[in-house]
Amino acid sequence: MRPSPVSKRGIVTDIQRASLHDGPGIRTTIFLKGCPLQCLWCHNPEAIAPRPQLFFAEERCVACGSCEAVCPNGVHHVGPSDHAIEFGQCATCSRCVDECNARGLRIVGKEMDADAIMAEVLADVEFYRNSGGGMTLSGGEPLYQQAFALELLNRAKQMNIHTCVETSGFVAAKKFEAVLPAVDLLLFDYKATKDEDHRSFTGVSNELILANLDTAYQRGNDILLRCPIVPGLNDTAEHFAGIRALDEKYPRIRGIELMPYHDFGNSKRPSIGIAEASSQLRVPTATEPGQWIEALNGLGCQKVRIG
Ligand code: SF4
Ligand code: SF4
């Protein structure tokens, strides 16, 4: 088999050091830009588009008009009570960003090379060793830039750094398989049991996702299932039965984390010029996550917890 191609440059939205929520121990999480899904509840909407894009923080804007004056593409229209932005016309040249003293504008996503990223990852190697942590690739869907993700994972493994990948599993089978040897722990999403629901919540079928999950399991990868739960959408008996079915089918899975919906992503949507989140979405009450755990325990699912 020919080795899978790697890429030494990729588009990154953020690098978070000392992260405690993206796998075991203290980690450095690299957020890669681009995702083929459109989850209704997405909390990182600025990571969906694969290219860098303009981000407008309206609350900082003092309506000085400097951005409008400098933009070569006529993107900004600044009035006394309104700042309209034609996001589709933006060429991400950064001129308005540099001109805005109020720091109301920025470009999300920048091209970085693997050397620069690994230098940041290596800076915290002592923390990884002492805490059982390492490097996590997140997104977006980190395997959307599969060749770059593979380069980062291979480099981490060469340096004996533990690797996690947070994935929707919606990746071409060959590309998915190619990264598995370099992944110590897969944080694998399971969003809906019925294919029809999966399509309606995310825009894609779960067929490829389930096939990739099966491949990873059969190849012996360590897997933590992550299940985003949105009240009224997928907190159903049918979906919980589906989670339990995977738990039974794949007994070696490390655990199941339920991820209660939060609405932090909603406020970012107007900042990048995309439609408001669906009105179907509701943040769970304080007691609902406990009830979900009870329901799954009642089905015989014991290794479930709130993530
Ligand atoms: S330059 Fe900044 S503060 Fe001035 S109008 Fe543009 S976004 Fe607002
Ligand atoms: S980044 Fe460049 S093209 Fe985009 S709005 Fe700012 S000045 Fe205009």
PDB file of C-alpha atoms and ligand atoms in Angstrom:
ATOM      1  CA  MET A   1       0.000   0.000   0.000  1.00  0.00           C
ATOM      2  CA  ARG A   2       1.301   3.458  -0.900  1.00  0.00           C
ATOM      3  CA  PRO A   3       1.872   5.712   2.103  1.00  0.00           C
ATOM      4  CA  SER A   4      -0.849   8.317   2.595  1.00  0.00           C
ATOM      5  CA  PRO A   5       0.215  11.821   1.469  1.00  0.00           C
ATOM      6  CA  VAL A   6       0.906  14.368   4.170  1.00  0.00           C
ATOM      7  CA  SER A   7       0.779  18.134   3.995  1.00  0.00           C
ATOM      8  CA  LYS A   8       3.078  20.423   5.926  1.00  0.00           C
ATOM      9  CA  ARG A   9       0.699  23.407   5.899  1.00  0.00           C
ATOM     10  CA  GLY A  10      -2.899  23.775   7.010  1.00  0.00           C
ATOM     11  CA  ILE A  11      -5.547  26.288   8.104  1.00  0.00           C
ATOM     12  CA  VAL A  12      -5.827  26.627  11.872  1.00  0.00           C
ATOM     13  CA  THR A  13      -8.526  28.534  13.781  1.00  0.00           C
ATOM     14  CA  ASP A  14      -6.912  28.307  17.211  1.00  0.00           C
ATOM     15  CA  ILE A  15      -4.351  26.574  19.406  1.00  0.00           C
ATOM     16  CA  GLN A  16      -5.335  26.120  23.049  1.00  0.00           C
ATOM     17  CA  ARG A  17      -2.671  25.199  25.532  1.00  0.00           C
ATOM     18  CA  ALA A  18      -3.434  23.708  28.968  1.00  0.00           C
ATOM     19  CA  SER A  19      -6.752  22.321  27.761  1.00  0.00           C
ATOM     20  CA  LEU A  20      -8.509  19.943  30.182  1.00  0.00           C
ATOM     21  CA  HIS A  21     -11.581  18.976  28.129  1.00  0.00           C
ATOM     22  CA  ASP A  22     -10.222  17.414  24.971  1.00  0.00           C
ATOM     23  CA  GLY A  23      -8.957  14.075  26.223  1.00  0.00           C
ATOM     24  CA  PRO A  24      -7.003  12.848  29.260  1.00  0.00           C
ATOM     25  CA  GLY A  25      -4.586  15.043  31.220  1.00  0.00           C
ATOM     26  CA  ILE A  26      -3.298  18.449  30.231  1.00  0.00           C
ATOM     27  CA  ARG A  27      -3.340  18.884  26.461  1.00  0.00           C
ATOM     28  CA  THR A  28      -2.619  21.250  23.626  1.00  0.00           C
ATOM     29  CA  THR A  29      -5.615  21.343  21.291  1.00  0.00           C
ATOM     30  CA  ILE A  30      -5.174  22.349  17.667  1.00  0.00           C
ATOM     31  CA  PHE A  31      -8.399  23.505  16.010  1.00  0.00           C
ATOM     32  CA  LEU A  32      -8.294  22.856  12.270  1.00  0.00           C
ATOM     33  CA  LYS A  33     -10.666  24.769  10.016  1.00  0.00           C
ATOM     34  CA  GLY A  34     -13.304  23.173   7.815  1.00  0.00           C
ATOM     35  CA  CYS A  35     -16.154  20.740   8.394  1.00  0.00           C
ATOM     36  CA  PRO A  36     -18.419  18.902   5.933  1.00  0.00           C
ATOM     37  CA  LEU A  37     -21.307  18.784   8.440  1.00  0.00           C
ATOM     38  CA  GLN A  38     -23.794  21.510   9.346  1.00  0.00           C
ATOM     39  CA  CYS A  39     -24.890  20.449  12.836  1.00  0.00           C
ATOM     40  CA  LEU A  40     -27.843  22.514  14.048  1.00  0.00           C
ATOM     41  CA  TRP A  41     -26.173  22.907  17.449  1.00  0.00           C
ATOM     42  CA  CYS A  42     -22.623  23.684  16.233  1.00  0.00           C
ATOM     43  CA  HIS A  43     -20.710  25.566  18.944  1.00  0.00           C
ATOM     44  CA  ASN A  44     -17.813  26.509  16.646  1.00  0.00           C
ATOM     45  CA  PRO A  45     -19.607  27.892  13.556  1.00  0.00           C
ATOM     46  CA  GLU A  46     -16.503  29.891  12.641  1.00  0.00           C
ATOM     47  CA  ALA A  47     -14.696  26.576  12.095  1.00  0.00           C
ATOM     48  CA  ILE A  48     -17.112  25.237   9.441  1.00  0.00           C
ATOM     49  CA  ALA A  49     -15.865  27.104   6.359  1.00  0.00           C
ATOM     50  CA  PRO A  50     -12.506  25.726   5.198  1.00  0.00           C
ATOM     51  CA  ARG A  51     -10.925  29.095   4.376  1.00  0.00           C
ATOM     52  CA  PRO A  52     -10.034  32.046   6.625  1.00  0.00           C
ATOM     53  CA  GLN A  53     -12.935  34.474   7.082  1.00  0.00           C
ATOM     54  CA  LEU A  54     -13.837  37.871   8.527  1.00  0.00           C
ATOM     55  CA  PHE A  55     -15.227  37.971  12.084  1.00  0.00           C
ATOM     56  CA  PHE A  56     -17.036  41.078  13.357  1.00  0.00           C
ATOM     57  CA  ALA A  57     -17.476  41.701  17.100  1.00  0.00           C
ATOM     58  CA  GLU A  58     -20.377  44.150  16.988  1.00  0.00           C
ATOM     59  CA  GLU A  59     -20.188  44.958  20.698  1.00  0.00           C
ATOM     60  CA  ARG A  60     -16.733  46.501  20.216  1.00  0.00           C
ATOM     61  CA  CYS A  61     -17.593  48.613  17.190  1.00  0.00           C
ATOM     62  CA  VAL A  62     -17.671  52.390  17.778  1.00  0.00           C
ATOM     63  CA  ALA A  63     -18.900  53.157  14.241  1.00  0.00           C
ATOM     64  CA  CYS A  64     -15.815  55.171  13.330  1.00  0.00           C
ATOM     65  CA  GLY A  65     -16.040  54.130   9.663  1.00  0.00           C
ATOM     66  CA  SER A  66     -12.314  53.417   9.256  1.00  0.00           C
ATOM     67  CA  CYS A  67     -12.994  49.912   7.939  1.00  0.00           C
ATOM     68  CA  GLU A  68     -15.379  51.218   5.289  1.00  0.00           C
ATOM     69  CA  ALA A  69     -12.819  53.784   4.176  1.00  0.00           C
ATOM     70  CA  VAL A  70     -10.022  51.288   3.734  1.00  0.00           C
ATOM     71  CA  CYS A  71     -11.794  48.242   2.304  1.00  0.00           C
ATOM     72  CA  PRO A  72     -11.101  47.774  -1.428  1.00  0.00           C
ATOM     73  CA  ASN A  73     -14.163  45.547  -1.872  1.00  0.00           C
ATOM     74  CA  GLY A  74     -16.914  47.695  -0.349  1.00  0.00           C
ATOM     75  CA  VAL A  75     -17.655  45.098   2.336  1.00  0.00           C
ATOM     76  CA  HIS A  76     -18.469  47.498   5.208  1.00  0.00           C
ATOM     77  CA  HIS A  77     -21.422  49.911   5.324  1.00  0.00           C
ATOM     78  CA  VAL A  78     -21.207  51.854   8.571  1.00  0.00           C
ATOM     79  CA  GLY A  79     -24.189  53.961   9.603  1.00  0.00           C
ATOM     80  CA  PRO A  80     -25.022  55.693  12.891  1.00  0.00           C
ATOM     81  CA  SER A  81     -27.097  52.766  14.117  1.00  0.00           C
ATOM     82  CA  ASP A  82     -26.093  49.916  11.864  1.00  0.00           C
ATOM     83  CA  HIS A  83     -22.932  48.290  10.505  1.00  0.00           C
ATOM     84  CA  ALA A  84     -23.895  46.108   7.550  1.00  0.00           C
ATOM     85  CA  ILE A  85     -21.269  43.709   6.208  1.00  0.00           C
ATOM     86  CA  GLU A  86     -21.236  41.898   2.875  1.00  0.00           C
ATOM     87  CA  PHE A  87     -19.242  38.920   4.108  1.00  0.00           C
ATOM     88  CA  GLY A  88     -19.344  37.218   0.700  1.00  0.00           C
ATOM     89  CA  GLN A  89     -17.342  40.065  -0.854  1.00  0.00           C
ATOM     90  CA  CYS A  90     -14.488  39.873   1.658  1.00  0.00           C
ATOM     91  CA  ALA A  91     -11.090  38.842   0.294  1.00  0.00           C
ATOM     92  CA  THR A  92      -9.584  38.543   3.829  1.00  0.00           C
ATOM     93  CA  CYS A  93      -6.859  41.063   3.016  1.00  0.00           C
ATOM     94  CA  SER A  94      -6.859  42.223   6.698  1.00  0.00           C
ATOM     95  CA  ARG A  95      -6.713  45.938   5.887  1.00  0.00           C
ATOM     96  CA  CYS A  96      -9.845  46.707   7.916  1.00  0.00           C
ATOM     97  CA  VAL A  97      -8.585  44.525  10.767  1.00  0.00           C
ATOM     98  CA  ASP A  98      -5.359  46.511  10.949  1.00  0.00           C
ATOM     99  CA  GLU A  99      -7.302  49.787  10.793  1.00  0.00           C
ATOM    100  CA  CYS A 100      -9.804  49.012  13.555  1.00  0.00           C
ATOM    101  CA  ASN A 101      -8.517  50.518  16.801  1.00  0.00           C
ATOM    102  CA  ALA A 102     -11.517  49.131  18.674  1.00  0.00           C
ATOM    103  CA  ARG A 103     -10.405  45.582  17.805  1.00  0.00           C
ATOM    104  CA  GLY A 104     -13.839  44.834  16.435  1.00  0.00           C
ATOM    105  CA  LEU A 105     -12.570  42.842  13.458  1.00  0.00           C
ATOM    106  CA  ARG A 106     -10.367  39.837  12.985  1.00  0.00           C
ATOM    107  CA  ILE A 107      -9.683  37.099  10.476  1.00  0.00           C
ATOM    108  CA  VAL A 108     -10.557  33.631  11.772  1.00  0.00           C
ATOM    109  CA  GLY A 109      -8.194  30.972  10.496  1.00  0.00           C
ATOM    110  CA  LYS A 110      -4.622  31.304   9.367  1.00  0.00           C
ATOM    111  CA  GLU A 111      -2.290  29.150   7.378  1.00  0.00           C
ATOM    112  CA  MET A 112       0.372  27.610   9.586  1.00  0.00           C
ATOM    113  CA  ASP A 113       3.114  25.120   9.004  1.00  0.00           C
ATOM    114  CA  ALA A 114       3.588  21.955  10.975  1.00  0.00           C
ATOM    115  CA  ASP A 115       6.945  23.141  12.409  1.00  0.00           C
ATOM    116  CA  ALA A 116       5.318  26.172  14.074  1.00  0.00           C
ATOM    117  CA  ILE A 117       2.474  24.109  15.501  1.00  0.00           C
ATOM    118  CA  MET A 118       4.729  21.369  16.837  1.00  0.00           C
ATOM    119  CA  ALA A 119       6.933  24.018  18.480  1.00  0.00           C
ATOM    120  CA  GLU A 120       3.855  25.101  20.491  1.00  0.00           C
ATOM    121  CA  VAL A 121       2.930  21.515  21.251  1.00  0.00           C
ATOM    122  CA  LEU A 122       6.446  20.723  22.461  1.00  0.00           C
ATOM    123  CA  ALA A 123       6.493  23.707  24.810  1.00  0.00           C
ATOM    124  CA  ASP A 124       4.227  21.828  27.238  1.00  0.00           C
ATOM    125  CA  VAL A 125       5.712  18.372  26.971  1.00  0.00           C
ATOM    126  CA  GLU A 126       6.505  18.251  30.694  1.00  0.00           C
ATOM    127  CA  PHE A 127       2.842  18.887  31.522  1.00  0.00           C
ATOM    128  CA  TYR A 128       1.817  15.997  29.263  1.00  0.00           C
ATOM    129  CA  ARG A 129       4.275  13.635  30.925  1.00  0.00           C
ATOM    130  CA  ASN A 130       3.132  14.583  34.430  1.00  0.00           C
ATOM    131  CA  SER A 131      -0.604  14.492  33.699  1.00  0.00           C
ATOM    132  CA  GLY A 132      -0.984  11.773  31.062  1.00  0.00           C
ATOM    133  CA  GLY A 133      -1.921  14.434  28.508  1.00  0.00           C
ATOM    134  CA  GLY A 134      -0.766  15.210  24.986  1.00  0.00           C
ATOM    135  CA  MET A 135      -1.937  16.736  21.724  1.00  0.00           C
ATOM    136  CA  THR A 136      -5.555  16.816  20.498  1.00  0.00           C
ATOM    137  CA  LEU A 137      -6.749  17.649  17.003  1.00  0.00           C
ATOM    138  CA  SER A 138     -10.179  19.260  16.974  1.00  0.00           C
ATOM    139  CA  GLY A 139     -12.176  21.420  14.599  1.00  0.00           C
ATOM    140  CA  GLY A 140     -14.365  21.806  12.672  1.00  0.00           C
ATOM    141  CA  GLU A 141     -13.688  18.300  11.571  1.00  0.00           C
ATOM    142  CA  PRO A 142      -9.911  17.883  11.918  1.00  0.00           C
ATOM    143  CA  LEU A 143      -9.809  15.132   9.313  1.00  0.00           C
ATOM    144  CA  TYR A 144     -11.299  17.490   6.718  1.00  0.00           C
ATOM    145  CA  GLN A 145      -7.623  18.503   6.342  1.00  0.00           C
ATOM    146  CA  GLN A 146      -6.612  14.862   6.574  1.00  0.00           C
ATOM    147  CA  ALA A 147      -3.156  15.162   5.014  1.00  0.00           C
ATOM    148  CA  PHE A 148      -2.171  17.962   7.412  1.00  0.00           C
ATOM    149  CA  ALA A 149      -3.744  16.167  10.381  1.00  0.00           C
ATOM    150  CA  LEU A 150      -1.721  13.075   9.497  1.00  0.00           C
ATOM    151  CA  GLU A 151       1.492  15.081   9.390  1.00  0.00           C
ATOM    152  CA  LEU A 152       0.827  16.513  12.875  1.00  0.00           C
ATOM    153  CA  LEU A 153      -0.160  13.130  14.292  1.00  0.00           C
ATOM    154  CA  ASN A 154       2.903  11.406  12.857  1.00  0.00           C
ATOM    155  CA  ARG A 155       5.185  14.069  14.269  1.00  0.00           C
ATOM    156  CA  ALA A 156       3.588  13.813  17.701  1.00  0.00           C
ATOM    157  CA  LYS A 157       3.974  10.043  17.692  1.00  0.00           C
ATOM    158  CA  GLN A 158       7.637  10.341  16.666  1.00  0.00           C
ATOM    159  CA  MET A 159       8.093  12.500  19.773  1.00  0.00           C
ATOM    160  CA  ASN A 160       6.224  10.012  21.937  1.00  0.00           C
ATOM    161  CA  ILE A 161       3.352  12.437  22.575  1.00  0.00           C
ATOM    162  CA  HIS A 162      -0.113  11.008  23.231  1.00  0.00           C
ATOM    163  CA  THR A 163      -2.592  11.900  20.462  1.00  0.00           C
ATOM    164  CA  CYS A 164      -6.376  12.407  20.437  1.00  0.00           C
ATOM    165  CA  VAL A 165      -8.619  13.222  17.490  1.00  0.00           C
ATOM    166  CA  GLU A 166     -12.108  14.670  18.016  1.00  0.00           C
ATOM    167  CA  THR A 167     -14.031  13.514  14.967  1.00  0.00           C
ATOM    168  CA  SER A 168     -17.503  13.324  13.507  1.00  0.00           C
ATOM    169  CA  GLY A 169     -16.296  10.214  11.680  1.00  0.00           C
ATOM    170  CA  PHE A 170     -17.539  11.675   8.401  1.00  0.00           C
ATOM    171  CA  VAL A 171     -14.325  11.094   6.455  1.00  0.00           C
ATOM    172  CA  ALA A 172     -13.625   9.003   3.341  1.00  0.00           C
ATOM    173  CA  ALA A 173     -12.913   5.471   4.552  1.00  0.00           C
ATOM    174  CA  LYS A 174      -9.352   5.263   3.164  1.00  0.00           C
ATOM    175  CA  LYS A 175      -8.375   8.625   4.616  1.00  0.00           C
ATOM    176  CA  PHE A 176      -9.876   7.671   7.961  1.00  0.00           C
ATOM    177  CA  GLU A 177      -8.046   4.357   8.054  1.00  0.00           C
ATOM    178  CA  ALA A 178      -4.751   6.018   7.186  1.00  0.00           C
ATOM    179  CA  VAL A 179      -4.715   8.136  10.360  1.00  0.00           C
ATOM    180  CA  LEU A 180      -5.712   5.358  12.780  1.00  0.00           C
ATOM    181  CA  PRO A 181      -2.182   4.048  13.498  1.00  0.00           C
ATOM    182  CA  ALA A 182      -1.164   7.525  14.689  1.00  0.00           C
ATOM    183  CA  VAL A 183      -4.184   8.074  16.991  1.00  0.00           C
ATOM    184  CA  ASP A 184      -4.029   6.947  20.629  1.00  0.00           C
ATOM    185  CA  LEU A 185      -7.606   7.925  21.466  1.00  0.00           C
ATOM    186  CA  LEU A 186     -10.521   8.738  19.189  1.00  0.00           C
ATOM    187  CA  LEU A 187     -13.157  11.070  20.633  1.00  0.00           C
ATOM    188  CA  PHE A 188     -15.859   9.888  18.260  1.00  0.00           C
ATOM    189  CA  ASP A 189     -19.213  11.686  17.931  1.00  0.00           C
ATOM    190  CA  TYR A 190     -22.490   9.824  17.842  1.00  0.00           C
ATOM    191  CA  LYS A 191     -25.231  12.331  17.093  1.00  0.00           C
ATOM    192  CA  ALA A 192     -28.358  10.468  15.990  1.00  0.00           C
ATOM    193  CA  THR A 193     -29.418   6.844  15.670  1.00  0.00           C
ATOM    194  CA  LYS A 194     -31.948   7.111  12.839  1.00  0.00           C
ATOM    195  CA  ASP A 195     -30.300   8.007   9.552  1.00  0.00           C
ATOM    196  CA  GLU A 196     -33.194  10.315   8.720  1.00  0.00           C
ATOM    197  CA  ASP A 197     -32.600  12.245  11.970  1.00  0.00           C
ATOM    198  CA  HIS A 198     -28.869  12.357  11.320  1.00  0.00           C
ATOM    199  CA  ARG A 199     -29.463  13.897   7.921  1.00  0.00           C
ATOM    200  CA  SER A 200     -31.874  16.429   9.337  1.00  0.00           C
ATOM    201  CA  PHE A 201     -29.617  17.440  12.275  1.00  0.00           C
ATOM    202  CA  THR A 202     -26.268  17.459  10.462  1.00  0.00           C
ATOM    203  CA  GLY A 203     -26.934  17.470   6.714  1.00  0.00           C
ATOM    204  CA  VAL A 204     -25.285  14.081   6.123  1.00  0.00           C
ATOM    205  CA  SER A 205     -26.071  10.371   6.507  1.00  0.00           C
ATOM    206  CA  ASN A 206     -24.550   8.404   9.390  1.00  0.00           C
ATOM    207  CA  GLU A 207     -23.777   5.377   7.206  1.00  0.00           C
ATOM    208  CA  LEU A 208     -20.123   6.268   6.531  1.00  0.00           C
ATOM    209  CA  ILE A 209     -19.696   7.374  10.154  1.00  0.00           C
ATOM    210  CA  LEU A 210     -20.869   4.041  11.540  1.00  0.00           C
ATOM    211  CA  ALA A 211     -18.676   2.151   9.055  1.00  0.00           C
ATOM    212  CA  ASN A 212     -15.646   4.183  10.177  1.00  0.00           C
ATOM    213  CA  LEU A 213     -16.479   3.608  13.834  1.00  0.00           C
ATOM    214  CA  ASP A 214     -16.575  -0.107  13.135  1.00  0.00           C
ATOM    215  CA  THR A 215     -13.230   0.021  11.312  1.00  0.00           C
ATOM    216  CA  ALA A 216     -11.569   1.869  14.181  1.00  0.00           C
ATOM    217  CA  TYR A 217     -12.930  -0.607  16.716  1.00  0.00           C
ATOM    218  CA  GLN A 218     -11.953  -3.666  14.688  1.00  0.00           C
ATOM    219  CA  ARG A 219      -8.437  -2.273  14.286  1.00  0.00           C
ATOM    220  CA  GLY A 220      -8.113  -1.995  18.051  1.00  0.00           C
ATOM    221  CA  ASN A 221      -8.232   1.798  18.431  1.00  0.00           C
ATOM    222  CA  ASP A 222      -9.093   3.217  21.831  1.00  0.00           C
ATOM    223  CA  ILE A 223     -12.448   5.038  21.480  1.00  0.00           C
ATOM    224  CA  LEU A 224     -14.500   7.363  23.662  1.00  0.00           C
ATOM    225  CA  LEU A 225     -17.987   7.910  22.289  1.00  0.00           C
ATOM    226  CA  ARG A 226     -19.228  11.484  22.562  1.00  0.00           C
ATOM    227  CA  CYS A 227     -22.942  12.132  22.221  1.00  0.00           C
ATOM    228  CA  PRO A 228     -24.185  15.714  21.921  1.00  0.00           C
ATOM    229  CA  ILE A 229     -27.673  15.753  23.438  1.00  0.00           C
ATOM    230  CA  VAL A 230     -30.193  18.489  22.652  1.00  0.00           C
ATOM    231  CA  PRO A 231     -33.480  18.399  24.591  1.00  0.00           C
ATOM    232  CA  GLY A 232     -36.440  17.834  22.304  1.00  0.00           C
ATOM    233  CA  LEU A 233     -34.174  16.824  19.430  1.00  0.00           C
ATOM    234  CA  ASN A 234     -32.208  13.686  20.254  1.00  0.00           C
ATOM    235  CA  ASP A 235     -32.932  12.982  23.950  1.00  0.00           C
ATOM    236  CA  THR A 236     -35.289  10.255  22.772  1.00  0.00           C
ATOM    237  CA  ALA A 237     -35.788   6.666  23.929  1.00  0.00           C
ATOM    238  CA  GLU A 238     -34.888   5.539  20.422  1.00  0.00           C
ATOM    239  CA  HIS A 239     -31.539   7.362  20.420  1.00  0.00           C
ATOM    240  CA  PHE A 240     -30.680   6.203  23.938  1.00  0.00           C
ATOM    241  CA  ALA A 241     -31.426   2.640  22.813  1.00  0.00           C
ATOM    242  CA  GLY A 242     -29.071   3.268  19.893  1.00  0.00           C
ATOM    243  CA  ILE A 243     -26.325   4.420  22.274  1.00  0.00           C
ATOM    244  CA  ARG A 244     -26.865   1.318  24.379  1.00  0.00           C
ATOM    245  CA  ALA A 245     -26.724  -0.853  21.245  1.00  0.00           C
ATOM    246  CA  LEU A 246     -23.279   0.559  20.372  1.00  0.00           C
ATOM    247  CA  ASP A 247     -22.163   0.032  23.962  1.00  0.00           C
ATOM    248  CA  GLU A 248     -23.121  -3.648  23.664  1.00  0.00           C
ATOM    249  CA  LYS A 249     -21.681  -4.070  20.187  1.00  0.00           C
ATOM    250  CA  TYR A 250     -18.368  -2.471  21.155  1.00  0.00           C
ATOM    251  CA  PRO A 251     -17.694  -3.518  24.777  1.00  0.00           C
ATOM    252  CA  ARG A 252     -14.069  -2.341  24.655  1.00  0.00           C
ATOM    253  CA  ILE A 253     -15.124   1.302  24.125  1.00  0.00           C
ATOM    254  CA  ARG A 254     -13.526   3.329  26.902  1.00  0.00           C
ATOM    255  CA  GLY A 255     -16.702   5.228  27.839  1.00  0.00           C
ATOM    256  CA  ILE A 256     -19.657   7.279  26.684  1.00  0.00           C
ATOM    257  CA  GLU A 257     -19.849  11.011  27.326  1.00  0.00           C
ATOM    258  CA  LEU A 258     -23.119  12.868  26.964  1.00  0.00           C
ATOM    259  CA  MET A 259     -22.494  16.459  25.895  1.00  0.00           C
ATOM    260  CA  PRO A 260     -25.458  18.653  26.945  1.00  0.00           C
ATOM    261  CA  TYR A 261     -26.268  21.333  24.409  1.00  0.00           C
ATOM    262  CA  HIS A 262     -25.099  24.858  25.209  1.00  0.00           C
ATOM    263  CA  ASP A 263     -25.777  27.942  23.147  1.00  0.00           C
ATOM    264  CA  PHE A 264     -22.311  29.558  23.217  1.00  0.00           C
ATOM    265  CA  GLY A 265     -22.031  29.180  19.447  1.00  0.00           C
ATOM    266  CA  ASN A 266     -25.189  31.150  18.660  1.00  0.00           C
ATOM    267  CA  SER A 267     -23.768  34.573  19.379  1.00  0.00           C
ATOM    268  CA  LYS A 268     -20.913  33.915  16.926  1.00  0.00           C
ATOM    269  CA  ARG A 269     -23.188  33.242  13.953  1.00  0.00           C
ATOM    270  CA  PRO A 270     -24.029  36.883  13.073  1.00  0.00           C
ATOM    271  CA  SER A 271     -20.329  37.724  13.511  1.00  0.00           C
ATOM    272  CA  ILE A 272     -19.495  35.612  10.469  1.00  0.00           C
ATOM    273  CA  GLY A 273     -22.651  36.385   8.515  1.00  0.00           C
ATOM    274  CA  ILE A 274     -24.545  33.112   8.866  1.00  0.00           C
ATOM    275  CA  ALA A 275     -28.170  32.576   9.859  1.00  0.00           C
ATOM    276  CA  GLU A 276     -29.266  32.411  13.495  1.00  0.00           C
ATOM    277  CA  ALA A 277     -29.408  28.958  15.087  1.00  0.00           C
ATOM    278  CA  SER A 278     -32.618  26.964  14.751  1.00  0.00           C
ATOM    279  CA  SER A 279     -35.366  27.876  17.209  1.00  0.00           C
ATOM    280  CA  GLN A 280     -35.754  24.121  17.862  1.00  0.00           C
ATOM    281  CA  LEU A 281     -32.705  24.238  20.133  1.00  0.00           C
ATOM    282  CA  ARG A 282     -33.100  24.434  23.914  1.00  0.00           C
ATOM    283  CA  VAL A 283     -30.481  24.362  26.661  1.00  0.00           C
ATOM    284  CA  PRO A 284     -31.229  21.509  29.117  1.00  0.00           C
ATOM    285  CA  THR A 285     -32.571  22.232  32.578  1.00  0.00           C
ATOM    286  CA  ALA A 286     -30.337  21.486  35.566  1.00  0.00           C
ATOM    287  CA  THR A 287     -31.991  18.112  36.099  1.00  0.00           C
ATOM    288  CA  GLU A 288     -32.234  16.780  32.538  1.00  0.00           C
ATOM    289  CA  PRO A 289     -28.630  15.504  32.152  1.00  0.00           C
ATOM    290  CA  GLY A 290     -29.074  13.414  35.313  1.00  0.00           C
ATOM    291  CA  GLN A 291     -32.263  11.969  33.865  1.00  0.00           C
ATOM    292  CA  TRP A 292     -30.443  11.009  30.663  1.00  0.00           C
ATOM    293  CA  ILE A 293     -27.822   9.159  32.694  1.00  0.00           C
ATOM    294  CA  GLU A 294     -30.570   7.351  34.641  1.00  0.00           C
ATOM    295  CA  ALA A 295     -32.323   6.397  31.420  1.00  0.00           C
ATOM    296  CA  LEU A 296     -29.117   4.934  29.981  1.00  0.00           C
ATOM    297  CA  ASN A 297     -28.239   3.184  33.249  1.00  0.00           C
ATOM    298  CA  GLY A 298     -31.743   1.693  33.144  1.00  0.00           C
ATOM    299  CA  LEU A 299     -30.944   0.252  29.716  1.00  0.00           C
ATOM    300  CA  GLY A 300     -27.820  -1.375  31.151  1.00  0.00           C
ATOM    301  CA  CYS A 301     -25.338   1.265  30.011  1.00  0.00           C
ATOM    302  CA  GLN A 302     -22.997   1.756  32.967  1.00  0.00           C
ATOM    303  CA  LYS A 303     -19.965   3.601  31.612  1.00  0.00           C
ATOM    304  CA  VAL A 304     -21.853   6.754  30.720  1.00  0.00           C
ATOM    305  CA  ARG A 305     -21.212  10.170  32.200  1.00  0.00           C
ATOM    306  CA  ILE A 306     -21.692  13.848  31.427  1.00  0.00           C
ATOM    307  CA  GLY A 307     -18.800  15.213  29.396  1.00  0.00           C
TER     308      GLY A 307
HETATM  309  S1  SF4 B   1     -13.034  50.216  12.111  1.00  0.00           S
HETATM  310 FE1  SF4 B   1     -13.757  48.953  13.816  1.00  0.00          FE
HETATM  311  S2  SF4 B   1     -14.785  50.362  15.189  1.00  0.00           S
HETATM  312 FE2  SF4 B   1     -14.547  51.418  13.246  1.00  0.00          FE
HETATM  313  S3  SF4 B   1     -16.509  51.030  12.183  1.00  0.00           S
HETATM  314 FE3  SF4 B   1     -15.065  49.451  11.537  1.00  0.00          FE
HETATM  315  S4  SF4 B   1     -15.438  47.740  12.956  1.00  0.00           S
HETATM  316 FE4  SF4 B   1     -16.363  49.566  13.845  1.00  0.00          FE
HETATM  317  S1  SF4 B   2     -10.488  41.910   5.117  1.00  0.00           S
HETATM  318 FE1  SF4 B   2     -10.048  43.237   3.332  1.00  0.00          FE
HETATM  319  S2  SF4 B   2     -11.654  42.692   1.846  1.00  0.00           S
HETATM  320 FE2  SF4 B   2     -12.309  41.877   3.820  1.00  0.00          FE
HETATM  321  S3  SF4 B   2     -13.597  43.475   4.665  1.00  0.00           S
HETATM  322 FE3  SF4 B   2     -11.552  43.832   5.472  1.00  0.00          FE
HETATM  323  S4  SF4 B   2     -10.588  45.271   4.053  1.00  0.00           S
HETATM  324 FE4  SF4 B   2     -12.409  44.438   3.054  1.00  0.00          FE
END
